[in-house]
């Protein structure tokens, strides 16, 4: 049987690296896409020469990892890196199935007559999780070729993170790319300046809450997926372009192959239940009945889905903000609120699902930073508070209720649980995220800030962006500031 020749493989590699031809760069359409707020810190890691580590870019599907790599390639060219020193290859191409990573690297070197020990090269391995024992091979390359900067990316983030830490100790730097923040969405839509005083966002609200809420609605429906912002075709059939891809490639292929899951239908059913009920409190017993998955299996599936950045679990505390010794209930949120529309269709502002999706959108902003590790919800026999921030010291940092209406502004009964929680724990301030109201009221000594939830979501996104610009890894810091009360 005929085999693909080395020359044919090299021709394909040349085709996938158009900047090797004089005067070319990356695809102009891709180059014109806005940069993610994560781009500059990612580029800084990629270009480091003093630390010999491969950068492992992780994240869920369809959030722009390959586009950010292409933007990085163009930035390197703009920084006067010789284009022939930059190599990109997508490992999931069937042409490369029989080739190990070093063989692919050597083909690149042969194409441009690079010496085996050459320096100043950049090598990008996209979708690397499909290569068996990739972490061992990549570590070997890092050790063997100290003059080359290696970058690997992949969507099966759970396995990437696990394996990069197990086998790449001291050789890999993990970099997480989450879905778009609401602030990024507005920037990509080119409406941020129209809705906010961008340079003074901490001290001013939106200029137009009605329009901001419509943008927030669009963000919930499709804004977590960059391609949907720029393509009316994708927006018009989100399930086909995005939903089926998530199901086919993540639930039916990536996770089953990585974890040895035999019954993919079970996993699919569980994720459907979680997606439809995002933001709701659940129990293992209830989930088992709704999905048909046994409780022991259910625990593993939840771990897999969370490790793959598809869901985020938030744990319950009592009226005194104390964790329960035995966890029986918890809340599950999609890390990307648009996943619900991708699977079940878009909704409008009056849909009954909006309550859970608005909460999900807020949690999605927290998930861009280390703040998420301090977020809980409180529930006791007489009441519940949607979000409670508790620092490592046990100090209550904030208490927040989320309402997709403004009725609570004139109905104390709708925030009685929040007020009871504040009184019980000696809090002087609390927050109600609502649809459009911006007002401060005092109830029995507790100052309550009513604040538009869309405005707040924008603030959280900008907060994470500011941390990135200050050189702080937003996944690792102890929180020290929050929207002003």
CSV table of C-alpha atoms in Angstrom, one decimal:
chain,number,residue,atom,x,y,z
A,1,UNK,CA,0.0,0.0,0.0
A,2,UNK,CA,1.3,3.5,-0.9
A,3,UNK,CA,2.5,5.7,1.9
A,4,UNK,CA,2.5,9.5,2.1
A,5,UNK,CA,6.0,10.6,1.2
A,6,UNK,CA,8.1,13.0,3.2
A,7,UNK,CA,7.9,15.5,0.3
A,8,UNK,CA,4.1,15.4,0.4
A,9,UNK,CA,4.2,16.0,4.2
A,10,UNK,CA,6.6,18.9,3.8
A,11,UNK,CA,4.3,20.4,1.2
A,12,UNK,CA,1.4,20.3,3.6
A,13,UNK,CA,3.5,21.8,6.4
A,14,UNK,CA,4.5,24.6,4.0
A,15,UNK,CA,0.8,25.1,3.1
A,16,UNK,CA,-0.1,25.5,6.8
A,17,UNK,CA,2.7,28.1,7.4
A,18,UNK,CA,1.9,30.7,4.7
A,19,UNK,CA,4.2,33.3,6.3
A,20,UNK,CA,7.2,31.2,4.9
A,21,UNK,CA,6.5,32.8,1.6
A,22,UNK,CA,7.9,36.3,1.2
A,23,UNK,CA,5.5,39.1,2.1
A,24,UNK,CA,2.9,36.9,3.7
A,25,UNK,CA,1.7,36.7,7.3
A,26,UNK,CA,-1.2,34.9,8.9
A,27,UNK,CA,-4.6,34.9,7.2
A,28,UNK,CA,-5.6,38.6,7.1
A,29,UNK,CA,-9.2,37.8,8.2
A,30,UNK,CA,-7.8,36.1,11.3
A,31,UNK,CA,-5.3,38.9,11.9
A,32,UNK,CA,-8.1,41.4,11.9
A,33,UNK,CA,-9.9,39.7,14.8
A,34,UNK,CA,-9.6,41.6,18.1
A,35,UNK,CA,-7.0,40.3,20.5
A,36,UNK,CA,-8.1,38.5,23.7
A,37,UNK,CA,-7.2,40.3,26.9
A,38,UNK,CA,-5.0,37.3,27.6
A,39,UNK,CA,-2.9,37.9,24.5
A,40,UNK,CA,-0.2,40.1,25.9
A,41,UNK,CA,0.7,37.9,28.9
A,42,UNK,CA,0.6,34.8,26.6
A,43,UNK,CA,3.0,36.5,24.1
A,44,UNK,CA,5.3,37.4,27.0
A,45,UNK,CA,5.5,33.8,28.1
A,46,UNK,CA,6.0,32.5,24.5
A,47,UNK,CA,8.9,34.9,23.9
A,48,UNK,CA,10.8,34.2,27.2
A,49,UNK,CA,14.3,33.0,26.5
A,50,UNK,CA,15.8,32.8,29.9
A,51,UNK,CA,13.4,30.1,31.2
A,52,UNK,CA,13.4,26.9,29.2
A,53,UNK,CA,9.9,25.8,29.5
A,54,UNK,CA,7.2,24.9,27.0
A,55,UNK,CA,4.0,26.9,27.3
A,56,UNK,CA,0.9,24.7,27.4
A,57,UNK,CA,-2.2,26.7,26.3
A,58,UNK,CA,-5.4,25.1,27.7
A,59,UNK,CA,-9.1,25.8,27.5
A,60,UNK,CA,-12.5,24.6,26.4
A,61,UNK,CA,-13.4,24.3,22.7
A,62,UNK,CA,-14.3,27.3,20.6
A,63,UNK,CA,-12.9,30.0,22.8
A,64,UNK,CA,-10.1,31.2,20.4
A,65,UNK,CA,-7.0,29.2,21.2
A,66,UNK,CA,-5.9,28.6,17.6
A,67,UNK,CA,-6.7,32.2,16.8
A,68,UNK,CA,-4.6,33.4,19.7
A,69,UNK,CA,-1.7,31.3,18.4
A,70,UNK,CA,-2.1,32.8,14.9
A,71,UNK,CA,-2.1,36.3,16.5
A,72,UNK,CA,1.1,35.3,18.3
A,73,UNK,CA,2.7,34.2,15.1
A,74,UNK,CA,1.9,37.6,13.5
A,75,UNK,CA,3.2,39.4,16.6
A,76,UNK,CA,6.5,37.5,16.3
A,77,UNK,CA,6.8,38.5,12.6
A,78,UNK,CA,6.0,42.1,13.5
A,79,UNK,CA,8.8,41.8,16.1
A,80,UNK,CA,11.1,41.0,13.2
A,81,UNK,CA,11.4,37.3,13.9
A,82,UNK,CA,12.4,35.7,10.6
A,83,UNK,CA,9.2,34.0,9.3
A,84,UNK,CA,11.1,30.8,8.5
A,85,UNK,CA,11.9,30.5,12.2
A,86,UNK,CA,8.2,30.1,13.1
A,87,UNK,CA,6.5,26.7,12.7
A,88,UNK,CA,2.9,25.8,13.3
A,89,UNK,CA,1.4,22.3,13.0
A,90,UNK,CA,-2.1,21.0,14.0
A,91,UNK,CA,-1.5,17.5,15.5
A,92,UNK,CA,-5.0,16.4,14.8
A,93,UNK,CA,-4.4,16.3,11.1
A,94,UNK,CA,-4.6,12.6,10.1
A,95,UNK,CA,-1.5,13.1,7.9
A,96,UNK,CA,0.7,13.3,10.9
A,97,UNK,CA,-0.8,10.4,12.9
A,98,UNK,CA,2.2,8.1,12.3
A,99,UNK,CA,4.8,10.8,13.0
A,100,UNK,CA,6.3,11.5,16.4
A,101,UNK,CA,6.8,15.1,17.5
A,102,UNK,CA,10.5,15.1,16.9
A,103,UNK,CA,10.1,13.8,13.3
A,104,UNK,CA,7.7,16.6,12.6
A,105,UNK,CA,10.2,19.1,14.1
A,106,UNK,CA,13.0,17.7,12.0
A,107,UNK,CA,10.9,18.1,8.8
A,108,UNK,CA,10.5,21.8,9.6
A,109,UNK,CA,14.3,22.1,10.2
A,110,UNK,CA,15.0,20.3,6.9
A,111,UNK,CA,12.6,22.6,4.9
A,112,UNK,CA,14.6,25.6,6.0
A,113,UNK,CA,18.0,24.0,6.5
A,114,UNK,CA,18.0,24.9,10.1
A,115,UNK,CA,20.9,23.3,12.1
A,116,UNK,CA,19.7,20.6,14.5
A,117,UNK,CA,20.9,22.8,17.4
A,118,UNK,CA,19.6,26.0,15.9
A,119,UNK,CA,18.4,28.8,18.2
A,120,UNK,CA,15.7,31.5,18.0
A,121,UNK,CA,13.0,29.1,16.6
A,122,UNK,CA,9.3,29.0,17.7
A,123,UNK,CA,7.4,25.8,17.4
A,124,UNK,CA,3.6,25.6,17.9
A,125,UNK,CA,1.9,22.1,18.4
A,126,UNK,CA,-1.9,22.7,18.2
A,127,UNK,CA,-4.4,20.1,19.5
A,128,UNK,CA,-1.5,18.1,21.1
A,129,UNK,CA,-3.8,16.0,23.3
A,130,UNK,CA,-4.4,13.6,20.5
A,131,UNK,CA,-0.8,12.5,20.5
A,132,UNK,CA,-0.3,9.6,22.9
A,133,UNK,CA,2.1,10.4,25.8
A,134,UNK,CA,2.5,13.9,24.3
A,135,UNK,CA,3.8,15.2,27.7
A,136,UNK,CA,6.8,12.8,27.7
A,137,UNK,CA,7.7,13.6,24.1
A,138,UNK,CA,7.3,17.4,24.6
A,139,UNK,CA,9.5,17.3,27.7
A,140,UNK,CA,12.2,15.5,25.7
A,141,UNK,CA,12.1,18.2,23.0
A,142,UNK,CA,12.4,20.9,25.6
A,143,UNK,CA,15.4,19.2,27.1
A,144,UNK,CA,17.0,18.3,23.7
A,145,UNK,CA,16.4,21.6,21.9
A,146,UNK,CA,17.2,24.4,24.4
A,147,UNK,CA,17.3,27.0,21.6
A,148,UNK,CA,13.7,26.4,20.6
A,149,UNK,CA,10.6,27.9,22.3
A,150,UNK,CA,7.8,25.3,22.3
A,151,UNK,CA,4.1,26.0,22.6
A,152,UNK,CA,1.5,23.3,22.8
A,153,UNK,CA,-2.3,23.8,22.9
A,154,UNK,CA,-5.4,21.6,23.3
A,155,UNK,CA,-9.0,21.5,24.2
A,156,UNK,CA,-9.1,18.5,26.4
A,157,UNK,CA,-7.8,20.7,29.1
A,158,UNK,CA,-8.4,18.3,31.9
A,159,UNK,CA,-5.8,15.8,30.7
A,160,UNK,CA,-3.5,18.5,29.5
A,161,UNK,CA,-3.4,20.0,33.0
A,162,UNK,CA,-3.0,16.7,34.7
A,163,UNK,CA,-0.3,15.4,32.4
A,164,UNK,CA,1.6,18.7,32.2
A,165,UNK,CA,2.0,18.6,35.9
A,166,UNK,CA,2.8,14.9,36.3
A,167,UNK,CA,5.4,14.5,33.5
A,168,UNK,CA,6.5,18.1,32.8
A,169,UNK,CA,7.7,19.2,36.2
A,170,UNK,CA,9.9,22.2,35.7
A,171,UNK,CA,9.4,22.0,31.9
A,172,UNK,CA,5.9,23.3,31.3
A,173,UNK,CA,4.0,26.4,32.1
A,174,UNK,CA,0.2,26.1,32.0
A,175,UNK,CA,-1.8,28.9,30.5
A,176,UNK,CA,-5.6,28.9,30.7
A,177,UNK,CA,-7.8,30.6,28.1
A,178,UNK,CA,-11.4,30.8,29.4
A,179,UNK,CA,-14.5,31.9,27.3
A,180,UNK,CA,-15.0,35.6,26.7
A,181,UNK,CA,-15.7,37.9,29.5
A,182,UNK,CA,-18.7,40.3,29.1
A,183,UNK,CA,-16.2,43.2,28.8
A,184,UNK,CA,-14.3,41.4,26.0
A,185,UNK,CA,-17.7,40.7,24.2
A,186,UNK,CA,-18.5,44.4,24.2
A,187,UNK,CA,-15.1,45.2,22.9
A,188,UNK,CA,-15.4,42.6,20.2
A,189,UNK,CA,-18.8,44.1,19.3
A,190,UNK,CA,-17.1,47.5,19.1
A,191,UNK,CA,-19.7,49.1,21.5
A,192,UNK,CA,-17.7,49.3,24.7
A,193,UNK,CA,-16.9,53.0,24.3
A,194,UNK,CA,-20.6,53.8,23.6
A,195,UNK,CA,-21.7,52.2,26.8
A,196,UNK,CA,-19.0,53.0,29.3
A,197,UNK,CA,-16.5,55.6,30.2
A,198,UNK,CA,-13.7,53.1,29.6
A,199,UNK,CA,-11.0,55.0,31.5
A,200,UNK,CA,-13.2,55.6,34.5
A,201,UNK,CA,-15.3,52.4,34.7
A,202,UNK,CA,-14.7,51.9,38.4
A,203,UNK,CA,-16.4,55.1,39.3
A,204,UNK,CA,-19.2,55.3,36.7
A,205,UNK,CA,-21.9,53.1,35.5
A,206,UNK,CA,-23.2,52.5,32.0
A,207,UNK,CA,-24.4,55.3,29.9
A,208,UNK,CA,-27.4,53.3,28.6
A,209,UNK,CA,-28.7,50.5,30.8
A,210,UNK,CA,-31.4,49.5,28.3
A,211,UNK,CA,-28.9,48.9,25.5
A,212,UNK,CA,-26.4,47.3,27.9
A,213,UNK,CA,-29.1,44.8,29.0
A,214,UNK,CA,-29.7,43.9,25.4
A,215,UNK,CA,-26.0,43.3,24.8
A,216,UNK,CA,-25.9,41.2,28.0
A,217,UNK,CA,-28.8,39.2,26.6
A,218,UNK,CA,-26.7,38.6,23.4
A,219,UNK,CA,-23.7,37.7,25.5
A,220,UNK,CA,-25.7,35.1,27.4
A,221,UNK,CA,-27.0,33.6,24.1
A,222,UNK,CA,-23.9,33.5,22.0
A,223,UNK,CA,-21.2,35.8,23.4
A,224,UNK,CA,-19.0,33.1,24.9
A,225,UNK,CA,-18.0,32.0,21.4
A,226,UNK,CA,-15.9,34.5,19.5
A,227,UNK,CA,-16.8,33.1,16.1
A,228,UNK,CA,-20.5,33.7,16.8
A,229,UNK,CA,-19.9,37.4,17.2
A,230,UNK,CA,-18.4,37.8,13.8
A,231,UNK,CA,-20.6,35.3,11.8
A,232,UNK,CA,-24.3,35.7,11.4
A,233,UNK,CA,-24.3,32.1,10.0
A,234,UNK,CA,-22.9,30.7,13.3
A,235,UNK,CA,-25.4,32.8,15.3
A,236,UNK,CA,-28.2,31.6,13.1
A,237,UNK,CA,-27.5,28.0,13.7
A,238,UNK,CA,-25.5,27.9,17.0
A,239,UNK,CA,-26.5,24.3,17.7
A,240,UNK,CA,-25.1,23.0,14.4
A,241,UNK,CA,-21.9,25.1,14.4
A,242,UNK,CA,-21.1,25.0,18.2
A,243,UNK,CA,-23.4,22.7,20.1
A,244,UNK,CA,-22.8,19.6,18.0
A,245,UNK,CA,-19.1,20.2,18.1
A,246,UNK,CA,-19.1,20.3,21.9
A,247,UNK,CA,-21.1,17.1,22.0
A,248,UNK,CA,-19.3,15.2,19.3
A,249,UNK,CA,-15.8,16.2,20.1
A,250,UNK,CA,-15.8,16.7,23.9
A,251,UNK,CA,-18.6,14.5,25.3
A,252,UNK,CA,-18.4,11.7,22.7
A,253,UNK,CA,-14.6,11.7,21.9
A,254,UNK,CA,-12.3,13.8,24.1
A,255,UNK,CA,-13.5,12.8,27.6
A,256,UNK,CA,-14.3,9.2,26.8
A,257,UNK,CA,-10.9,8.6,25.2
A,258,UNK,CA,-9.0,10.3,28.0
A,259,UNK,CA,-10.9,8.7,30.9
A,260,UNK,CA,-12.0,5.4,29.4
A,261,UNK,CA,-15.7,6.2,29.6
A,262,UNK,CA,-17.7,3.4,28.0
A,263,UNK,CA,-21.2,4.8,28.1
A,264,UNK,CA,-21.0,8.1,26.3
A,265,UNK,CA,-24.8,8.4,26.2
A,266,UNK,CA,-24.8,8.6,30.0
A,267,UNK,CA,-22.2,11.5,30.0
A,268,UNK,CA,-24.2,13.2,27.2
A,269,UNK,CA,-27.4,12.9,29.2
A,270,UNK,CA,-25.8,14.2,32.4
A,271,UNK,CA,-24.4,17.3,30.6
A,272,UNK,CA,-27.7,18.0,29.0
A,273,UNK,CA,-29.4,18.0,32.5
A,274,UNK,CA,-26.7,20.2,34.0
A,275,UNK,CA,-26.8,22.6,31.0
A,276,UNK,CA,-30.6,23.0,31.1
A,277,UNK,CA,-30.6,23.6,34.8
A,278,UNK,CA,-27.5,25.8,35.1
A,279,UNK,CA,-27.5,27.9,38.3
A,280,UNK,CA,-29.7,25.5,40.2
A,281,UNK,CA,-29.0,23.7,43.4
A,282,UNK,CA,-28.6,19.9,42.9
A,283,UNK,CA,-27.9,16.8,44.8
A,284,UNK,CA,-26.2,13.6,43.8
A,285,UNK,CA,-29.5,11.8,44.3
A,286,UNK,CA,-31.5,14.2,42.3
A,287,UNK,CA,-29.0,14.2,39.5
A,288,UNK,CA,-28.9,10.5,39.4
A,289,UNK,CA,-32.6,10.3,39.0
A,290,UNK,CA,-32.7,13.0,36.3
A,291,UNK,CA,-29.8,11.6,34.3
A,292,UNK,CA,-30.0,7.9,34.9
A,293,UNK,CA,-26.4,7.8,36.0
A,294,UNK,CA,-25.4,5.9,39.1
A,295,UNK,CA,-24.1,8.1,42.0
A,296,UNK,CA,-20.6,6.7,42.1
A,297,UNK,CA,-20.3,7.2,38.4
A,298,UNK,CA,-21.9,10.6,38.7
A,299,UNK,CA,-19.1,11.9,41.0
A,300,UNK,CA,-16.5,11.0,38.5
A,301,UNK,CA,-18.4,12.5,35.6
A,302,UNK,CA,-18.7,15.8,37.5
A,303,UNK,CA,-15.0,15.8,38.2
A,304,UNK,CA,-14.3,15.2,34.5
A,305,UNK,CA,-16.7,18.0,33.3
A,306,UNK,CA,-15.2,20.5,35.8
A,307,UNK,CA,-11.6,19.6,34.9
A,308,UNK,CA,-12.5,20.2,31.3
A,309,UNK,CA,-13.7,23.7,32.2
A,310,UNK,CA,-17.3,23.0,31.1
A,311,UNK,CA,-18.9,23.3,34.6
A,312,UNK,CA,-18.1,25.1,37.9
A,313,UNK,CA,-19.4,23.7,41.2
A,314,UNK,CA,-20.2,26.2,44.0
A,315,UNK,CA,-20.5,24.9,47.5
A,316,UNK,CA,-23.1,25.7,50.1
A,317,UNK,CA,-22.6,27.3,53.5
A,318,UNK,CA,-25.1,27.8,56.3
A,319,UNK,CA,-26.5,31.0,57.8
A,320,UNK,CA,-23.3,31.5,59.8
A,321,UNK,CA,-21.2,31.1,56.6
A,322,UNK,CA,-19.8,27.8,57.7
A,323,UNK,CA,-19.1,24.9,55.3
A,324,UNK,CA,-21.0,21.6,55.9
A,325,UNK,CA,-18.9,18.6,56.9
A,326,UNK,CA,-21.0,16.4,54.6
A,327,UNK,CA,-21.7,17.8,51.2
A,328,UNK,CA,-25.2,16.8,50.1
A,329,UNK,CA,-26.1,19.7,47.8
A,330,UNK,CA,-24.3,22.2,45.6
A,331,UNK,CA,-24.8,24.5,42.7
A,332,UNK,CA,-23.6,23.7,39.2
A,333,UNK,CA,-22.9,26.5,36.6
A,334,UNK,CA,-21.8,26.4,33.0
A,335,UNK,CA,-18.4,28.1,32.7
A,336,UNK,CA,-19.8,29.5,29.4
A,337,UNK,CA,-23.5,30.7,29.6
A,338,UNK,CA,-23.8,30.4,25.8
A,339,UNK,CA,-23.5,26.6,26.0
A,340,UNK,CA,-27.2,26.5,27.0
A,341,UNK,CA,-28.3,28.3,23.8
A,342,UNK,CA,-25.9,26.1,21.8
A,343,UNK,CA,-27.7,23.0,23.0
A,344,UNK,CA,-31.3,24.2,23.6
A,345,UNK,CA,-31.7,27.4,21.6
A,346,UNK,CA,-31.6,31.1,22.3
A,347,UNK,CA,-33.9,32.7,24.8
A,348,UNK,CA,-35.3,36.2,25.4
A,349,UNK,CA,-35.2,38.5,28.4
A,350,UNK,CA,-38.5,37.2,29.8
A,351,UNK,CA,-37.7,33.5,29.6
A,352,UNK,CA,-38.1,31.6,32.9
A,353,UNK,CA,-34.5,30.4,32.5
A,354,UNK,CA,-33.1,33.9,32.8
A,355,UNK,CA,-32.7,33.7,36.5
A,356,UNK,CA,-30.2,30.8,36.4
A,357,UNK,CA,-28.5,32.2,33.3
A,358,UNK,CA,-27.9,35.6,34.8
A,359,UNK,CA,-26.3,33.9,37.8
A,360,UNK,CA,-24.3,31.8,35.4
A,361,UNK,CA,-23.0,34.8,33.5
A,362,UNK,CA,-21.9,36.4,36.8
A,363,UNK,CA,-20.1,33.2,37.9
A,364,UNK,CA,-18.5,33.1,34.4
A,365,UNK,CA,-16.8,36.4,35.1
A,366,UNK,CA,-15.6,35.2,38.5
A,367,UNK,CA,-14.1,32.1,36.8
A,368,UNK,CA,-11.5,34.3,35.1
A,369,UNK,CA,-9.8,34.9,38.4
A,370,UNK,CA,-8.8,33.5,41.7
A,371,UNK,CA,-12.0,35.1,43.1
A,372,UNK,CA,-13.9,32.0,42.1
A,373,UNK,CA,-12.2,30.0,44.9
A,374,UNK,CA,-13.9,32.2,47.5
A,375,UNK,CA,-17.4,32.2,46.1
A,376,UNK,CA,-20.1,30.1,47.9
A,377,UNK,CA,-23.9,30.3,48.3
A,378,UNK,CA,-25.8,30.2,51.6
A,379,UNK,CA,-28.9,28.3,52.3
A,380,UNK,CA,-30.6,27.4,55.5
A,381,UNK,CA,-34.1,26.4,56.5
A,382,UNK,CA,-35.6,29.9,56.2
A,383,UNK,CA,-33.6,31.4,53.4
A,384,UNK,CA,-30.9,31.6,50.8
A,385,UNK,CA,-28.3,34.0,49.5
A,386,UNK,CA,-27.1,33.6,46.0
A,387,UNK,CA,-23.4,34.5,46.4
A,388,UNK,CA,-21.3,34.7,49.5
A,389,UNK,CA,-17.6,35.5,49.4
A,390,UNK,CA,-15.5,34.0,52.2
A,391,UNK,CA,-11.8,34.6,52.5
A,392,UNK,CA,-9.3,32.0,53.6
A,393,UNK,CA,-9.4,33.5,57.1
A,394,UNK,CA,-13.1,32.8,57.3
A,395,UNK,CA,-14.0,36.5,57.1
A,396,UNK,CA,-17.1,37.2,55.0
A,397,UNK,CA,-16.1,39.3,52.1
A,398,UNK,CA,-19.4,40.0,50.5
A,399,UNK,CA,-23.1,38.9,50.4
A,400,UNK,CA,-24.9,39.3,47.1
A,401,UNK,CA,-28.4,38.5,45.8
A,402,UNK,CA,-29.1,38.3,42.1
A,403,UNK,CA,-32.5,39.3,40.7
A,404,UNK,CA,-33.4,39.7,37.0
A,405,UNK,CA,-35.9,42.4,37.9
A,406,UNK,CA,-36.1,45.6,40.0
A,407,UNK,CA,-39.0,44.6,42.2
A,408,UNK,CA,-36.8,44.1,45.2
A,409,UNK,CA,-36.1,47.8,45.2
A,410,UNK,CA,-39.6,48.4,46.6
A,411,UNK,CA,-40.3,45.1,48.3
A,412,UNK,CA,-38.1,44.4,51.3
A,413,UNK,CA,-39.6,40.9,51.5
A,414,UNK,CA,-37.7,39.9,48.4
A,415,UNK,CA,-34.4,40.4,50.1
A,416,UNK,CA,-35.3,39.3,53.6
A,417,UNK,CA,-32.9,36.4,53.5
A,418,UNK,CA,-30.0,38.7,52.5
A,419,UNK,CA,-30.8,41.1,55.3
A,420,UNK,CA,-31.1,38.2,57.8
A,421,UNK,CA,-27.8,36.8,56.7
A,422,UNK,CA,-26.1,40.3,57.0
A,423,UNK,CA,-27.6,40.8,60.5
A,424,UNK,CA,-26.6,37.3,61.6
A,425,UNK,CA,-23.0,37.9,60.5
A,426,UNK,CA,-22.6,41.5,61.5
A,427,UNK,CA,-22.2,42.8,57.9
A,428,UNK,CA,-22.6,46.5,57.3
A,429,UNK,CA,-23.1,46.2,53.6
A,430,UNK,CA,-24.8,43.9,51.1
A,431,UNK,CA,-25.5,43.9,47.4
A,432,UNK,CA,-28.5,43.2,45.2
A,433,UNK,CA,-27.8,42.7,41.5
A,434,UNK,CA,-30.9,43.7,39.6
A,435,UNK,CA,-32.1,44.5,36.1
A,436,UNK,CA,-31.6,48.2,35.9
A,437,UNK,CA,-31.8,50.0,39.3
A,438,UNK,CA,-28.8,51.8,40.8
A,439,UNK,CA,-29.6,53.0,44.3
A,440,UNK,CA,-28.5,52.7,47.9
A,441,UNK,CA,-30.9,51.9,50.7
A,442,UNK,CA,-30.4,51.3,54.4
A,443,UNK,CA,-32.3,48.6,56.2
A,444,UNK,CA,-31.8,48.4,60.0
A,445,UNK,CA,-28.3,49.6,59.7
A,446,UNK,CA,-27.4,47.5,56.7
A,447,UNK,CA,-26.5,49.5,53.6
A,448,UNK,CA,-27.7,47.7,50.5
A,449,UNK,CA,-26.4,48.6,47.1
A,450,UNK,CA,-28.8,47.9,44.2
A,451,UNK,CA,-26.6,47.6,41.1
A,452,UNK,CA,-27.4,46.5,37.5
A,453,UNK,CA,-26.2,43.0,37.0
A,454,UNK,CA,-24.9,43.6,33.5
A,455,UNK,CA,-22.9,46.6,34.8
A,456,UNK,CA,-21.5,44.4,37.5
A,457,UNK,CA,-20.5,41.6,35.0
A,458,UNK,CA,-18.6,44.2,33.0
A,459,UNK,CA,-16.8,45.4,36.1
A,460,UNK,CA,-15.7,41.9,37.0
A,461,UNK,CA,-14.3,41.3,33.5
A,462,UNK,CA,-12.3,44.6,33.7
A,463,UNK,CA,-11.0,43.6,37.1
A,464,UNK,CA,-9.5,40.4,35.7
A,465,UNK,CA,-8.1,42.4,32.8
A,466,UNK,CA,-6.4,44.9,35.2
A,467,UNK,CA,-4.8,42.0,37.1
A,468,UNK,CA,-3.4,40.6,33.9
A,469,UNK,CA,-2.0,43.9,32.9
A,470,UNK,CA,-0.4,44.3,36.3
A,471,UNK,CA,1.4,41.0,35.7
A,472,UNK,CA,-0.6,39.1,38.3
A,473,UNK,CA,-1.9,35.6,37.5
A,474,UNK,CA,-5.6,36.1,38.2
A,475,UNK,CA,-6.0,32.5,39.1
A,476,UNK,CA,-3.7,32.6,42.2
A,477,UNK,CA,-4.2,35.8,44.1
A,478,UNK,CA,-6.0,36.4,47.4
A,479,UNK,CA,-8.7,39.0,46.6
A,480,UNK,CA,-8.2,42.4,47.9
A,481,UNK,CA,-10.7,44.7,46.1
A,482,UNK,CA,-14.2,44.6,44.8
A,483,UNK,CA,-16.7,46.9,43.1
A,484,UNK,CA,-17.1,49.9,45.4
A,485,UNK,CA,-20.2,49.9,47.7
